[in-house]
mmCIF file of C-alpha atoms in Angstrom:
data_model
loop_
_atom_site.group_PDB
_atom_site.id
_atom_site.type_symbol
_atom_site.label_atom_id
_atom_site.label_comp_id
_atom_site.label_asym_id
_atom_site.label_seq_id
_atom_site.Cartn_x
_atom_site.Cartn_y
_atom_site.Cartn_z
ATOM 1 C CA MET C 1 -108.928 22.059 95.737
ATOM 2 C CA ASP C 2 -108.008 23.038 92.164
ATOM 3 C CA ASN C 3 -107.605 26.673 93.201
ATOM 4 C CA ASN C 4 -105.066 25.641 95.840
ATOM 5 C CA TYR C 5 -102.927 23.950 93.184
ATOM 6 C CA LYS C 6 -103.090 27.084 91.055
ATOM 7 C CA TYR C 7 -101.941 29.249 93.961
ATOM 8 C CA VAL C 8 -99.172 26.852 94.949
ATOM 9 C CA THR C 9 -97.971 26.630 91.350
ATOM 10 C CA LEU C 10 -98.070 30.413 90.988
ATOM 11 C CA PHE C 11 -96.164 30.837 94.252
ATOM 12 C CA LEU C 12 -93.489 28.319 93.204
ATOM 13 C CA LEU C 13 -93.046 30.006 89.814
ATOM 14 C CA LEU C 14 -92.753 33.394 91.499
ATOM 15 C CA ALA C 15 -90.197 32.041 93.989
ATOM 16 C CA LEU C 16 -88.182 30.479 91.146
ATOM 17 C CA PHE C 17 -88.298 33.720 89.152
ATOM 18 C CA CYS C 18 -87.136 35.765 92.149
ATOM 19 C CA SER C 19 -84.311 33.360 92.986
ATOM 20 C CA VAL C 20 -82.867 33.615 89.464
ATOM 21 C CA PHE C 21 -82.707 37.397 89.658
ATOM 22 C CA THR C 22 -81.434 37.448 93.236
ATOM 23 C CA VAL C 23 -78.348 35.561 92.109
ATOM 24 C CA TYR C 24 -77.491 38.348 89.721
ATOM 25 C CA GLY C 25 -78.249 41.077 92.254
ATOM 26 C CA LYS C 26 -76.588 44.494 92.280
ATOM 27 C CA ASP C 27 -73.935 43.711 94.889
ATOM 28 C CA ASN C 28 -72.151 40.820 93.198
ATOM 29 C CA ASN C 29 -73.459 41.137 89.673
ATOM 30 C CA PRO C 30 -71.246 39.140 87.322
ATOM 31 C CA ILE C 31 -73.513 40.073 84.394
ATOM 32 C CA PRO C 32 -74.271 43.786 83.917
ATOM 33 C CA ALA C 33 -77.360 45.090 82.156
ATOM 34 C CA TYR C 34 -76.795 44.506 78.454
ATOM 35 C CA GLU C 35 -78.304 44.376 74.975
ATOM 36 C CA ILE C 36 -77.354 41.936 72.234
ATOM 37 C CA ILE C 37 -77.929 41.989 68.466
ATOM 38 C CA GLY C 38 -76.530 40.036 65.550
ATOM 39 C CA ALA C 39 -73.517 41.566 63.800
ATOM 40 C CA GLY C 40 -73.310 39.516 60.645
ATOM 41 C CA THR C 41 -71.815 36.150 59.854
ATOM 42 C CA GLY C 42 -69.025 34.815 62.030
ATOM 43 C CA SER C 43 -66.539 32.124 61.128
ATOM 44 C CA GLN C 44 -67.796 28.547 61.204
ATOM 45 C CA GLY C 45 -68.903 27.494 64.698
ATOM 46 C CA THR C 46 -69.182 31.058 66.004
ATOM 47 C CA TYR C 47 -71.770 33.792 66.403
ATOM 48 C CA LEU C 48 -70.772 37.373 65.652
ATOM 49 C CA ILE C 49 -72.746 39.736 67.876
ATOM 50 C CA ASP C 50 -72.767 43.320 69.082
ATOM 51 C CA VAL C 51 -73.031 43.584 72.854
ATOM 52 C CA THR C 52 -73.829 46.849 74.618
ATOM 53 C CA VAL C 53 -73.265 46.914 78.376
ATOM 54 C CA LEU C 54 -74.276 49.648 80.765
ATOM 55 C CA SER C 55 -71.375 50.572 83.014
ATOM 56 C CA LYS C 56 -70.332 53.209 85.522
ATOM 57 C CA LYS C 57 -66.876 53.060 83.925
ATOM 58 C CA ASN C 58 -66.137 54.185 80.372
ATOM 59 C CA ASN C 59 -63.786 51.214 79.903
ATOM 60 C CA PRO C 60 -65.179 48.124 81.667
ATOM 61 C CA ASP C 61 -63.087 44.966 81.798
ATOM 62 C CA ASP C 62 -63.244 42.857 78.630
ATOM 63 C CA ASN C 63 -64.243 39.785 80.667
ATOM 64 C CA ILE C 64 -67.433 41.535 81.807
ATOM 65 C CA ILE C 65 -68.383 42.137 78.179
ATOM 66 C CA LYS C 66 -67.496 38.561 77.216
ATOM 67 C CA ARG C 67 -69.631 37.144 80.051
ATOM 68 C CA ALA C 68 -72.566 39.309 78.926
ATOM 69 C CA ALA C 69 -72.116 38.038 75.347
ATOM 70 C CA VAL C 70 -72.108 34.386 76.432
ATOM 71 C CA HIS C 71 -75.098 34.988 78.722
ATOM 72 C CA GLY C 72 -76.990 36.590 75.842
ATOM 73 C CA VAL C 73 -76.223 33.722 73.469
ATOM 74 C CA LEU C 74 -77.355 31.190 76.086
ATOM 75 C CA PHE C 75 -80.493 32.861 77.453
ATOM 76 C CA LYS C 76 -81.647 35.747 75.237
ATOM 77 C CA GLY C 77 -80.792 34.860 71.679
ATOM 78 C CA PHE C 78 -80.446 37.663 69.166
ATOM 79 C CA SER C 79 -81.644 39.052 65.879
ATOM 80 C CA ASN C 80 -80.744 41.688 63.327
ATOM 81 C CA LYS C 81 -83.109 42.745 60.547
ATOM 82 C CA GLU C 82 -80.312 44.278 58.473
ATOM 83 C CA HIS C 83 -78.371 40.992 58.362
ATOM 84 C CA ARG C 84 -81.556 38.897 58.364
ATOM 85 C CA GLN C 85 -80.393 37.048 61.442
ATOM 86 C CA MET C 86 -82.472 35.442 64.134
ATOM 87 C CA GLN C 87 -80.987 33.055 66.650
ATOM 88 C CA LYS C 88 -82.900 31.459 69.501
ATOM 89 C CA PRO C 89 -81.186 31.097 72.903
ATOM 90 C CA LEU C 90 -78.747 28.185 72.964
ATOM 91 C CA ALA C 91 -80.012 27.019 76.375
ATOM 92 C CA GLY C 92 -83.625 27.180 75.258
ATOM 93 C CA SER C 93 -85.168 29.114 78.140
ATOM 94 C CA ALA C 94 -84.601 30.676 81.539
ATOM 95 C CA ALA C 95 -85.835 27.416 83.075
ATOM 96 C CA ASN C 96 -82.460 25.886 82.179
ATOM 97 C CA GLU C 97 -80.730 28.691 84.081
ATOM 98 C CA ALA C 98 -82.942 28.152 87.120
ATOM 99 C CA GLN C 99 -82.523 24.380 86.989
ATOM 100 C CA HIS C 100 -78.707 24.609 86.955
ATOM 101 C CA ILE C 101 -78.315 27.803 89.000
ATOM 102 C CA ASP C 102 -75.284 26.583 90.999
ATOM 103 C CA PHE C 103 -73.401 25.727 87.817
ATOM 104 C CA TYR C 104 -74.230 29.067 86.171
ATOM 105 C CA ASN C 105 -73.245 31.034 89.288
ATOM 106 C CA ASP C 106 -69.758 29.535 89.031
ATOM 107 C CA PHE C 107 -69.666 29.686 85.234
ATOM 108 C CA PHE C 108 -70.457 33.433 85.092
ATOM 109 C CA SER C 109 -68.415 34.452 88.146
ATOM 110 C CA GLU C 110 -65.248 36.529 87.751
ATOM 111 C CA THR C 111 -63.164 33.356 87.986
ATOM 112 C CA GLY C 112 -65.589 31.249 85.923
ATOM 113 C CA SER C 113 -64.948 30.000 82.418
ATOM 114 C CA ALA C 114 -67.749 31.828 80.543
ATOM 115 C CA SER C 115 -65.402 34.457 79.127
ATOM 116 C CA ASN C 116 -63.232 31.704 77.581
ATOM 117 C CA TYR C 117 -65.924 31.123 74.939
ATOM 118 C CA ALA C 118 -65.886 34.686 73.606
ATOM 119 C CA SER C 119 -63.351 36.988 72.006
ATOM 120 C CA ILE C 120 -63.579 40.697 71.387
ATOM 121 C CA ILE C 121 -63.043 41.975 67.860
ATOM 122 C CA SER C 122 -60.261 44.541 68.134
ATOM 123 C CA GLY C 123 -61.128 48.113 67.211
ATOM 124 C CA SER C 124 -64.877 47.579 67.636
ATOM 125 C CA ARG C 125 -65.357 49.317 71.011
ATOM 126 C CA LYS C 126 -67.673 52.342 71.003
ATOM 127 C CA VAL C 127 -68.420 54.355 74.151
ATOM 128 C CA MET C 128 -71.320 56.768 74.649
ATOM 129 C CA LYS C 129 -72.096 58.671 77.837
ATOM 130 C CA SER C 130 -75.725 58.310 78.875
ATOM 131 C CA GLY C 131 -76.492 60.284 82.021
ATOM 132 C CA LYS C 132 -74.334 58.908 84.830
ATOM 133 C CA THR C 133 -73.580 55.680 82.982
ATOM 134 C CA TYR C 134 -71.764 54.666 79.845
ATOM 135 C CA ARG C 135 -73.096 52.526 77.002
ATOM 136 C CA VAL C 136 -70.130 50.461 75.856
ATOM 137 C CA SER C 137 -70.725 48.590 72.587
ATOM 138 C CA VAL C 138 -68.330 45.904 71.384
ATOM 139 C CA THR C 139 -68.436 43.313 68.608
ATOM 140 C CA VAL C 140 -67.821 39.858 70.073
ATOM 141 C CA SER C 141 -67.313 36.446 68.529
ATOM 142 C CA VAL C 142 -68.831 33.649 70.647
ATOM 143 C CA ASN C 143 -67.658 30.100 69.989
ATOM 144 C CA LYS C 144 -71.069 28.421 70.040
ATOM 145 C CA GLU C 145 -69.774 24.961 69.082
ATOM 146 C CA GLU C 146 -67.264 24.724 71.942
ATOM 147 C CA LEU C 147 -69.789 26.251 74.363
ATOM 148 C CA ARG C 148 -72.527 23.807 73.363
ATOM 149 C CA SER C 149 -70.112 20.860 73.506
ATOM 150 C CA TYR C 150 -68.919 21.835 76.983
ATOM 151 C CA LEU C 151 -72.445 22.270 78.363
ATOM 152 C CA GLU C 152 -73.613 19.010 76.771
ATOM 153 C CA SER C 153 -70.670 17.109 78.284
ATOM 154 C CA LEU C 154 -71.787 18.284 81.740
ATOM 155 C CA GLY C 155 -75.437 17.450 81.099
ATOM 156 C CA ILE C 156 -76.480 21.114 81.302
ATOM 157 C CA LEU C 157 -77.782 21.077 77.714
ATOM 158 C CA LYS C 158 -79.305 18.159 75.864
ATOM 159 C CA GLY C 159 -77.362 17.000 72.825
ATOM 160 C CA LEU C 160 -78.692 17.753 69.374
ATOM 161 C CA SER C 161 -78.856 14.030 68.646
ATOM 162 C CA SER C 162 -80.893 13.271 71.782
ATOM 163 C CA GLY C 163 -84.135 14.057 69.948
ATOM 164 C CA PHE C 164 -87.231 15.531 71.480
#
């Protein structure tokens, strides 16, 4: 009987994992493949990060880069040894993304509000050709305080004062 619970639990975790990545499938991918690292100290209430997106275009839309930056702050976190930065994901884990998948689908869509919480630092764009794709790196400021406040007001994130 215990083995059945293990298999059921494993199956449910696998199904949950697959459903999260199906949402961001190739056809309607609002978030491209990206990398994120710390870029120093931002102004109060913001994170300053370098985001590198992989794109078929050498000049992808700024909103795509902003959505990747917000996604990285929420679900990946970032670090930078040079600046001695290490920031855990704001949302805690991918379980939060899976739990609120309908909200995040809308939030990260082309018409969603995710890009409103990020701004691109002018003059920071760097483009490198890598095979058939481009690696577009941009420094982005993400307003973590407004983002956290918004997600807490909707019950997506727990408030800092809610305790453990």
